[in-house]
Coordinates of C-alpha atoms and ligand atoms in Angstrom, one line a residue:
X1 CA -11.0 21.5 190.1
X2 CA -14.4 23.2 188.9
X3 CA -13.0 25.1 185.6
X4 CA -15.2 26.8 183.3
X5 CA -13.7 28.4 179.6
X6 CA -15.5 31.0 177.7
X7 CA -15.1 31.0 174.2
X8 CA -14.8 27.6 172.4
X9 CA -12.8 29.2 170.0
X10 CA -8.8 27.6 169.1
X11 CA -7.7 28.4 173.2
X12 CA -10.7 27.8 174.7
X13 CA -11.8 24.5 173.1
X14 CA -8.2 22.9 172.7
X15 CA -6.8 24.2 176.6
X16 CA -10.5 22.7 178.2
X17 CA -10.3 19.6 176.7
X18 CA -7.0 18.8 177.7
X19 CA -7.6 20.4 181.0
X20 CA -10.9 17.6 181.5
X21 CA -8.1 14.9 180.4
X22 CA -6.1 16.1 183.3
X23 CA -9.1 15.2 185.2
X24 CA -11.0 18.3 186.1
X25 CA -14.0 19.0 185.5
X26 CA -14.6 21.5 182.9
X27 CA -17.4 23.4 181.2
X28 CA -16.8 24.8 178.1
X29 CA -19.2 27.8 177.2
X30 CA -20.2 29.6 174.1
X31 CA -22.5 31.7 172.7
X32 CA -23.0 30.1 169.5
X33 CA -25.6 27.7 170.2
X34 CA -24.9 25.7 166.8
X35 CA -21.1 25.0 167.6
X36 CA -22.3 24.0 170.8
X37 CA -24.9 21.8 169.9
X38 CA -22.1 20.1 167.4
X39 CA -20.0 19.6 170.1
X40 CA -22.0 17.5 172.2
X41 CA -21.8 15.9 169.2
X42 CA -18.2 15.6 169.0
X43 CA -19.0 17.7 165.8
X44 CA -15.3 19.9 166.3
X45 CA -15.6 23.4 164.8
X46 CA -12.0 23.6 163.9
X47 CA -8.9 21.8 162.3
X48 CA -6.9 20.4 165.1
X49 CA -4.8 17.0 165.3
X50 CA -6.1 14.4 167.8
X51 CA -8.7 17.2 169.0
X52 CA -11.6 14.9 168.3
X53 CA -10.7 11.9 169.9
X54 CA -9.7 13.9 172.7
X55 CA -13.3 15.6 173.0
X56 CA -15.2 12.1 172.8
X57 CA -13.2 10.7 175.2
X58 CA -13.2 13.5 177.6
X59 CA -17.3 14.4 177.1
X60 CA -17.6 10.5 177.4
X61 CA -16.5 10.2 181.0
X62 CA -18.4 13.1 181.6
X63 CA -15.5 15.6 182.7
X64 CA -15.8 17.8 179.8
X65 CA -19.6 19.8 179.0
X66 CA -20.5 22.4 176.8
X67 CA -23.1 24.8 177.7
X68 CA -24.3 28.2 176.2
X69 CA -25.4 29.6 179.6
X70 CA -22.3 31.7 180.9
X71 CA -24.3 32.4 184.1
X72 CA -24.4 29.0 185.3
X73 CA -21.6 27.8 184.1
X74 CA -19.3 30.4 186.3
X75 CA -21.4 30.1 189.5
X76 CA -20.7 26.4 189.6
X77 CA -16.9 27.3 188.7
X78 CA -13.4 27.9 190.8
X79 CA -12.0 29.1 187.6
X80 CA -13.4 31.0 185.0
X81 CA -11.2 31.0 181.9
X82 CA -11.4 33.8 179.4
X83 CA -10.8 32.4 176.1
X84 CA -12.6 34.9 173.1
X85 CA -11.0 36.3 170.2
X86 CA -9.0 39.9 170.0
X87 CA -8.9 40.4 166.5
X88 CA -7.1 44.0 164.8
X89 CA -9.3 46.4 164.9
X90 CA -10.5 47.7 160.9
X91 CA -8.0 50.1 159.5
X92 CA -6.1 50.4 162.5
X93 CA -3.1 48.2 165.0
X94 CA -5.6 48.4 167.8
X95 CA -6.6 44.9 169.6
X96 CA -10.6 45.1 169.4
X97 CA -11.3 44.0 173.3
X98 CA -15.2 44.5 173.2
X99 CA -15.4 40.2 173.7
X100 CA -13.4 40.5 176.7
X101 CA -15.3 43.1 178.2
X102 CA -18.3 41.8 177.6
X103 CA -17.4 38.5 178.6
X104 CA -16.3 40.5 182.2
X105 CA -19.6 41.9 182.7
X106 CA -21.5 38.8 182.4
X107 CA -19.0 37.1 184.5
X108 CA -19.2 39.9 187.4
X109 CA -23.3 38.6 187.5
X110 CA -22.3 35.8 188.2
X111 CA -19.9 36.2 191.3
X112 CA -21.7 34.5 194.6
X113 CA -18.4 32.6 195.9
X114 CA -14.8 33.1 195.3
X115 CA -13.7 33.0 192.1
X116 CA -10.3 33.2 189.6
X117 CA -10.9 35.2 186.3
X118 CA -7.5 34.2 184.2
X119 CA -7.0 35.6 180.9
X120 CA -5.8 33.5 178.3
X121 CA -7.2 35.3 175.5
X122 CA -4.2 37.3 174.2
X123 CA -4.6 40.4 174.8
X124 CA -2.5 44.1 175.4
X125 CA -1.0 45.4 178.8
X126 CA -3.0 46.8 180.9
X127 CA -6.6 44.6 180.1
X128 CA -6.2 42.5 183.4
X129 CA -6.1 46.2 185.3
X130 CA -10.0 47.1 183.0
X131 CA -11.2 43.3 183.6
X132 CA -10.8 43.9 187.2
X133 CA -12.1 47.2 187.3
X134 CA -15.5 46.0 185.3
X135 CA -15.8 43.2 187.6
X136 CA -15.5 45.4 191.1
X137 CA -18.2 47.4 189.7
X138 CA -20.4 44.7 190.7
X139 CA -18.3 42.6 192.9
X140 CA -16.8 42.9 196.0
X141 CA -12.3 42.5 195.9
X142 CA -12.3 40.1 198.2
X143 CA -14.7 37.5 196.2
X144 CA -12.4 37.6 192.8
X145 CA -9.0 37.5 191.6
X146 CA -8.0 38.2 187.9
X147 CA -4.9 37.0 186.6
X148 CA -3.1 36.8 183.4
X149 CA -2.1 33.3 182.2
X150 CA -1.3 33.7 178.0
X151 CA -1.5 30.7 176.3
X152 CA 1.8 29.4 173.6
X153 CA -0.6 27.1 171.3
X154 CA 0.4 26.3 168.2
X155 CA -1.8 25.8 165.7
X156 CA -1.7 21.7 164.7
X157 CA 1.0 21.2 167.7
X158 CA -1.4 22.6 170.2
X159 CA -2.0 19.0 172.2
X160 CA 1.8 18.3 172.2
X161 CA 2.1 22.4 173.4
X162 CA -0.8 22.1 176.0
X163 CA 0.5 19.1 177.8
X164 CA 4.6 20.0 176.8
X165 CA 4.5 23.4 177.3
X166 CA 8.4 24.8 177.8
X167 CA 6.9 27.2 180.9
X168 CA 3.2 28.2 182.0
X169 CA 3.6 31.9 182.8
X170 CA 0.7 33.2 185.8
X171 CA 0.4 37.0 186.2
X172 CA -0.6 37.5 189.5
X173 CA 0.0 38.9 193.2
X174 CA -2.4 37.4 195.2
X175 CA -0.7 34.4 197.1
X176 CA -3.8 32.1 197.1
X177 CA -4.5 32.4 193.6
X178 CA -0.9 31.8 192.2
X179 CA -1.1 28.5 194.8
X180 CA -4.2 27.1 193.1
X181 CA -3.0 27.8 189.6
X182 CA 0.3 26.0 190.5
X183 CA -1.6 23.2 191.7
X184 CA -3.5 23.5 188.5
X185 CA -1.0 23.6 186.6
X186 CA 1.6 20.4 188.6
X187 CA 0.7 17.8 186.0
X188 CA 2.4 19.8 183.5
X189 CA 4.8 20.9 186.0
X190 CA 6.0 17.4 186.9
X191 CA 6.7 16.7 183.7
X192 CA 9.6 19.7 183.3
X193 CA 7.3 22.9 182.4
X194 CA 8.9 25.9 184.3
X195 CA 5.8 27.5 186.9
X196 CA 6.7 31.1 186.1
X197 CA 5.1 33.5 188.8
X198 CA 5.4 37.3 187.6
X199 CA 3.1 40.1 187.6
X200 CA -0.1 40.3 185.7
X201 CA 1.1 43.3 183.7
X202 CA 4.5 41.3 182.6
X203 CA 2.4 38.2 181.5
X204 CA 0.8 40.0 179.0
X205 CA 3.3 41.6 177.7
X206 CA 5.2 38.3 177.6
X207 CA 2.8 36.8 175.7
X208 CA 3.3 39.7 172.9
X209 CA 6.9 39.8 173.0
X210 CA 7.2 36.1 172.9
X211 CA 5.4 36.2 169.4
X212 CA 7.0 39.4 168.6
X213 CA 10.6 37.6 168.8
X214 CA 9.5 34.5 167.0
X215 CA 8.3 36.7 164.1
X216 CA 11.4 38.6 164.4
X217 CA 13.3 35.2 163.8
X218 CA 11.9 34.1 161.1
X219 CA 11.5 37.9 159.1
X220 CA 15.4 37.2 159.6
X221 CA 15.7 34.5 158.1
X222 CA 13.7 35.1 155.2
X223 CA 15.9 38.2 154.7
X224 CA 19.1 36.4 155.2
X225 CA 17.5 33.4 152.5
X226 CA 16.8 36.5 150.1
X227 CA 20.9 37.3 150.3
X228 CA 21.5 33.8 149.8
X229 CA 19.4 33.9 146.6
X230 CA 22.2 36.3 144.9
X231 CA 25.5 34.8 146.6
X232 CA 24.7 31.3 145.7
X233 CA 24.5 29.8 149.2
X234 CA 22.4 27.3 150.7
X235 CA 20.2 29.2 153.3
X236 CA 20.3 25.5 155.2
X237 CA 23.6 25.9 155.8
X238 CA 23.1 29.0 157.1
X239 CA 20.3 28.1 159.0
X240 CA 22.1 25.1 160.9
X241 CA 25.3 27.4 161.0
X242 CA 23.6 29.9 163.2
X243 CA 21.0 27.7 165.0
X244 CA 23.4 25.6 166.7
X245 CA 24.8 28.8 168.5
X246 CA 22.8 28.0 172.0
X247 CA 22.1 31.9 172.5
X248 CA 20.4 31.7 169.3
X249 CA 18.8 28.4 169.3
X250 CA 17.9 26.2 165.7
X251 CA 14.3 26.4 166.2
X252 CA 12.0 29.0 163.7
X253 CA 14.8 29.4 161.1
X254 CA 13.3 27.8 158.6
X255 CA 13.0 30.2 155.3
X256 CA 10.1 30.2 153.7
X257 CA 7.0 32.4 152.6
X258 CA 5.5 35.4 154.9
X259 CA 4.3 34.0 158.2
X260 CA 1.0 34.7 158.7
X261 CA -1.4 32.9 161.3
X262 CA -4.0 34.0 163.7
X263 CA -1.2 35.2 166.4
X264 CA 1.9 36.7 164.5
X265 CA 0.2 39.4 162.4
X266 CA -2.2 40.3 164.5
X267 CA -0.2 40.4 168.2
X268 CA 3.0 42.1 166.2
X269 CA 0.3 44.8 165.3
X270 CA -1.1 45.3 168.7
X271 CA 2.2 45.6 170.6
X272 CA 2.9 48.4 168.2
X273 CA -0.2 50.4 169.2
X274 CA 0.9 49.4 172.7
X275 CA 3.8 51.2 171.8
X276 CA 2.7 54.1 170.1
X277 CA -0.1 54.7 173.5
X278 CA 3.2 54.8 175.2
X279 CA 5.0 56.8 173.2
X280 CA 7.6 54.2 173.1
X281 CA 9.6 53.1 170.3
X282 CA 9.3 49.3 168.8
X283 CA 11.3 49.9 166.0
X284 CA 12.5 46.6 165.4
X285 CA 9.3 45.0 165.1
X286 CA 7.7 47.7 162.8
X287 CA 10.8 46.7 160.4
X288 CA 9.4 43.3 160.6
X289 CA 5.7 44.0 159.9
X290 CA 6.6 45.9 156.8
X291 CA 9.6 43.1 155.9
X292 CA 6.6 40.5 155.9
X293 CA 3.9 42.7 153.9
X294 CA 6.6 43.1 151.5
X295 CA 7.9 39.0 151.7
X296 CA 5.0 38.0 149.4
X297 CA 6.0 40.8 146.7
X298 CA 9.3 39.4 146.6
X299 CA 8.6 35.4 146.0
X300 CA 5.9 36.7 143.3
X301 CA 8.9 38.6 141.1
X302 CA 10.8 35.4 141.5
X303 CA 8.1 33.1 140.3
X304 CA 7.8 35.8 137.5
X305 CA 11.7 35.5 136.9
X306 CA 11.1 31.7 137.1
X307 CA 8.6 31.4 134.6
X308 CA 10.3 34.5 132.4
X309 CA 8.1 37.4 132.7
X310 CA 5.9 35.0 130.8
X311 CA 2.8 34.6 133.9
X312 CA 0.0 34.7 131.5
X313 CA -1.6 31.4 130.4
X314 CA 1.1 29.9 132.8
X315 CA -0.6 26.6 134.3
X316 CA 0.7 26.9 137.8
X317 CA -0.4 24.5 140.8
X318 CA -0.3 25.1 144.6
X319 CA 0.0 22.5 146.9
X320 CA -1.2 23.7 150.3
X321 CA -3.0 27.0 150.2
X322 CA -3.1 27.4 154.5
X323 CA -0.5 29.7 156.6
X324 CA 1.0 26.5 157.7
X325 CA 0.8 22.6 157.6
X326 CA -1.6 20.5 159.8
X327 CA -4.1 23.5 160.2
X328 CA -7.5 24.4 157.7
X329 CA -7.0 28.5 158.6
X330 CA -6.0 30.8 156.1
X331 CA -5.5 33.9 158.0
X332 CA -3.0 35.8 156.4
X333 CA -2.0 32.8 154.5
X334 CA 0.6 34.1 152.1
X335 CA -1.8 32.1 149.0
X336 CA -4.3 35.4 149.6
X337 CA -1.7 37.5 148.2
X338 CA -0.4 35.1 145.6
X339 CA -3.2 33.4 143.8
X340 CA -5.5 36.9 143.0
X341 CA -1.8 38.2 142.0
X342 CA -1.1 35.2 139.6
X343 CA -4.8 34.8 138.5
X344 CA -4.9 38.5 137.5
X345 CA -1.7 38.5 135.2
X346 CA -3.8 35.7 133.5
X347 CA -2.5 32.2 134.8
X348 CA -4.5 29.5 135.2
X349 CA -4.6 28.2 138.9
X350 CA -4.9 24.5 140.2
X351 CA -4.6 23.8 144.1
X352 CA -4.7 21.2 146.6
X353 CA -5.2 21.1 150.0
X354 CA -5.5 18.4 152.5
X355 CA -8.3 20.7 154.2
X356 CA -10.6 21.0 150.8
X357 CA -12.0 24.0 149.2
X358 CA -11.2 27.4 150.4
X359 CA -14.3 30.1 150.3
X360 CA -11.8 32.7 149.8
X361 CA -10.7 31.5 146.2
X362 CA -14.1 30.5 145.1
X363 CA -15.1 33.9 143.0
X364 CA -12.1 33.5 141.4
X365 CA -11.8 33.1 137.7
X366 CA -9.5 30.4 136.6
X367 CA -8.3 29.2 140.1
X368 CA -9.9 25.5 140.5
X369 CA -9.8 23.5 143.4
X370 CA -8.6 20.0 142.4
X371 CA -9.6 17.2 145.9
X372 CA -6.0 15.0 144.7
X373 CA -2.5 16.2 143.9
X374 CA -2.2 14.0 141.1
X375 CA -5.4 15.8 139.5
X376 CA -3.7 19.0 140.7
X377 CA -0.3 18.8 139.1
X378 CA -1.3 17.4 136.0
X379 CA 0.3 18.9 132.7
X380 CA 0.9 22.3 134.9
X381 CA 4.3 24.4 134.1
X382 CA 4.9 25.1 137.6
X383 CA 4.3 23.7 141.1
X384 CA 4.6 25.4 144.2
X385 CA 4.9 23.4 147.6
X386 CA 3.6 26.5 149.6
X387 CA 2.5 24.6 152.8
X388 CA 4.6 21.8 154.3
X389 CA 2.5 19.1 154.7
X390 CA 4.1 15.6 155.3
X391 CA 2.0 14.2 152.1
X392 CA 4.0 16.6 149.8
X393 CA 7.2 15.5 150.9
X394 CA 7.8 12.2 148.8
X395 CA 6.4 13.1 145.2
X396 CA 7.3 10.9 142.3
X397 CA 6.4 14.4 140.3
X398 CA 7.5 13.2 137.0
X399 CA 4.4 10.7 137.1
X400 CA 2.0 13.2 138.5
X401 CA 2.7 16.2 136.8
X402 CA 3.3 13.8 133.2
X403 CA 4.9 17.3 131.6
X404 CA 8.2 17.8 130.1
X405 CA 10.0 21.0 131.8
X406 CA 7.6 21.5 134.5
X407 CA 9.1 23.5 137.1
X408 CA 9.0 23.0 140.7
X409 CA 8.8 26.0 143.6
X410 CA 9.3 24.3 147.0
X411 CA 8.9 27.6 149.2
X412 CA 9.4 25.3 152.5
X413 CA 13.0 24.0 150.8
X414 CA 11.3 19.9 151.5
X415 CA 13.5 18.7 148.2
X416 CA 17.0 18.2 147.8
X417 CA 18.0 20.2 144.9
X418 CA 20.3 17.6 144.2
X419 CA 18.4 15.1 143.4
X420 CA 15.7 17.0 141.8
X421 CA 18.9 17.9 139.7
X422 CA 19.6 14.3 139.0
X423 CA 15.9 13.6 138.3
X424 CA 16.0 16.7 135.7
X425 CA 13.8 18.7 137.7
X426 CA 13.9 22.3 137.3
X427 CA 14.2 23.2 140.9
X428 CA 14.0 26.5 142.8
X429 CA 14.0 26.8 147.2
X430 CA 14.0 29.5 149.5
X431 CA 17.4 30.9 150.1
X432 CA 19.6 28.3 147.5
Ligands
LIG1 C1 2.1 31.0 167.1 C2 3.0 30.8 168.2 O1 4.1 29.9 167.9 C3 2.2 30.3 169.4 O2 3.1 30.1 170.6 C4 1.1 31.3 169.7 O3 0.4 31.0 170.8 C5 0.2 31.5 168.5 O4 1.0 31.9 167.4 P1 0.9 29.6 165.1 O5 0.4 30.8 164.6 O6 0.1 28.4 165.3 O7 1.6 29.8 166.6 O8 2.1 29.1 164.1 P2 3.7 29.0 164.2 O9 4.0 27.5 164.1 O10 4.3 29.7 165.3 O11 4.1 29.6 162.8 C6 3.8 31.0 162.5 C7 4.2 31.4 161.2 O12 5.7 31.4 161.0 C8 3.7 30.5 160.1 O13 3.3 31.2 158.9 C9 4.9 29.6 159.8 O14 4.9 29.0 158.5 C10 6.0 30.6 160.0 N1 7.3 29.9 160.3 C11 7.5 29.3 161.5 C12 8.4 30.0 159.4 O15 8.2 30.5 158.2 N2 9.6 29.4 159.7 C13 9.8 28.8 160.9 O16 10.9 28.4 161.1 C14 8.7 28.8 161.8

């Protein structure tokens, strides 16, 4: 099939490129002419496992393209993808959609043949009903169908989630449309994704709720692991205890730091000014956005406990500064509440990350960025594993850090505190 994706963005660039693997032929359109130009390079814009080789291989055998006309690029499409970002609005919940719209208009110039406009960028209930009604401004019904199809990528698993998705979800009531998509969509099918058929209002809003509850899950957790903290209990245990129930499932119980990420923050936000338009009441998941804003507060008065009430001239080392492993984005990374914290009350900051150097600690006084952990952790008084990435997991840290009575704060519980115990570690987790 003839697909074209606007916006070369996380969604756009990682769903194209693995729809051109699946053998169609896909044209993947920005209007950065830079990243584009890179890209024909196999130059990728973003952090993404397996993403490059993916992109060589793909541009190679000529299935994938990028182009920076829109114009041509949909006329020459079945299926025009809309893949731009919906970022929070300033000082407000609201889910800026100016991209999408203007993404709609240049798409409705375009319109000679029949075509499908599908929605992947995430965005509120309701948007498919103003895409369509942009489009038919110019368009006639008959010549266009828009549909809904929300995308469950996560960042550094989105190959594995792309071609493994648990269910690809299609908003849509016109027959023909929901026939090609499935068609689309069979590889993935085939290999046990569920074809969900719905309407186009319910696939949006399933694409909210679905990050809604998984923030929900682990906000709970957290909360359970800060109970754990003052009963002595392993939040592990607890973890397993509950996960193994099927109706709860074992999956996003992990305790840890505020999540944060390009899709949790922001699409928990949105759904609430859904709400509030509505005059409807999400009170569950405004308890959560204020339980994660607060998350941070609560792991800093521990490290302060930790290192007692004694912060300043404190050598303290991060390892991993990003929202999660495998990824380079810091969006609402916990580390941009943590590290200005820390480095005002006057303690000198070290971190590593397998990404390099981020821009957003780079005016800060007395917070280096150190290209080894070894370089890192030396001679610091404590280290916190804040990002779980598989090189952090087997530290001989009594070589690296060459300190008596460093302390070590492993906020994604990777250590047994057992045998940091028998190694004469000072050891703190999440939740034990
Ligand atoms: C999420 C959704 O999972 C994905 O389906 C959607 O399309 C985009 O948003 P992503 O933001 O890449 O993906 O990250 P995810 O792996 O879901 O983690 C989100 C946050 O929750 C991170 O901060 C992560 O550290 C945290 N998390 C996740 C936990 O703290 N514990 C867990 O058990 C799982």
């Amino acid at each position: 099939m003839k697909l074209c994706m606007i916006g070369t963005g996380y969604v756009g660039l990682v769903s194209g490129v693995c729809f051109a693997d699946l053998g169609n032929d896909v044209t993947c359109v920005d209007k950065d002419i830079s990243k584009i130009n890179n890209l024909k390079k196999s130059i990728i814009p973003i952090y993404e496992p397996g993403l490059d080789e993916l992109v060589k291989k793909n541009y190679k055998a000529g299935r994938l393209k990028f182009s920076t006309n829109i114009g041509e690029s949909v006329k020459k499409s079945d299926i025009i993808f809309i893949c731009v970002g919906t970022p929070t609005k300033r000082n407000s919940y609201e889910a800026d959609l100016s991209q999408v719209f203007t993404v709609a208009k240049e798409i409705s110039k375009n319109i000679k043949s029949f075509k499908i406009i599908i929605n992947k960028s995430t965005v509120p209930v309701l948007t498919g009903d103003k895409v369509e009604k942009i489009i038919a401004k110019k368009v006639k019904k008959k010549l266009f169908s828009v549909v809904s199809n929300p995308e469950f990528l996560r960042e550094g698993e989105a190959i594995r989630d792309f071609i493994y998705p648990d269910r690809v979800v299609i908003g849509t009531s016109n027959k023909s449309s929901n026939k090609k998509l499935k068609n689309l969509y069979s590889p993935l099918i085939s290999k046990g994704a569920k074809y969900i058929n719905t309407s186009r209002r319910a696939a949006e809003l399933i694409k909210y709720a679905s990050n809604a509850f998984l923030a929900t899950k682990v906000t709970f957790i957290n909360e359970i692991a800060n109970l754990c903290e003052k009963l002595d209990i392993n939040i592990e245990d607890v973890s397993i205890g509950i996960g193994t129930d099927k109706r709860i499932g074992g999956r996003f119980l992990r305790a840890g730091p505020a999540y944060g990420g390009s899709c949790f923050p922001k699409d928990t936000r949105a759904l609430i000014d859904t709400a509030k338009k509505t005059k409807t009441s999400l009170s569950v998941i405004n308890t959560v956005i204020n339980s994660n804003e607060k998350r941070s507060e609560i792991l800093l008065k521990r490290i302060n406990k930790i290192l007692n009430n004694k912060i300043k001239n404190k050598k303290i080392t991060f390892l991993g500064v990003t929202f999660k492993a495998n990824t380079d984005d810091m969006r609402e990374s916990a580390c941009l509440k943590m590290i200005p914290y820390l480095n005002n009350k006057g303690a000198k900051i070290k971190y590593y990350d397998p990404t390099g150097q981020k821009n957003e600690f780079r005016k800060l006084k007395n917070v280096q960025y150190k290209n080894n952990i070894k370089h890192a952790c030396e001679k610091s008084d404590l280290i916190i594993i804040h990002t779980e990435w598989n090189e952090f997991k087997f530290l001989d840290l009594k070589k690296i850090v060459k300190k008596k009575n460093f302390i070590l704060y492993d906020m994604r519980n990777i250590y047994s505190p057992d045998k940091m115990k028998k190694q004469n570690i000072k050891y703190f987790g999440i939740g034990r």
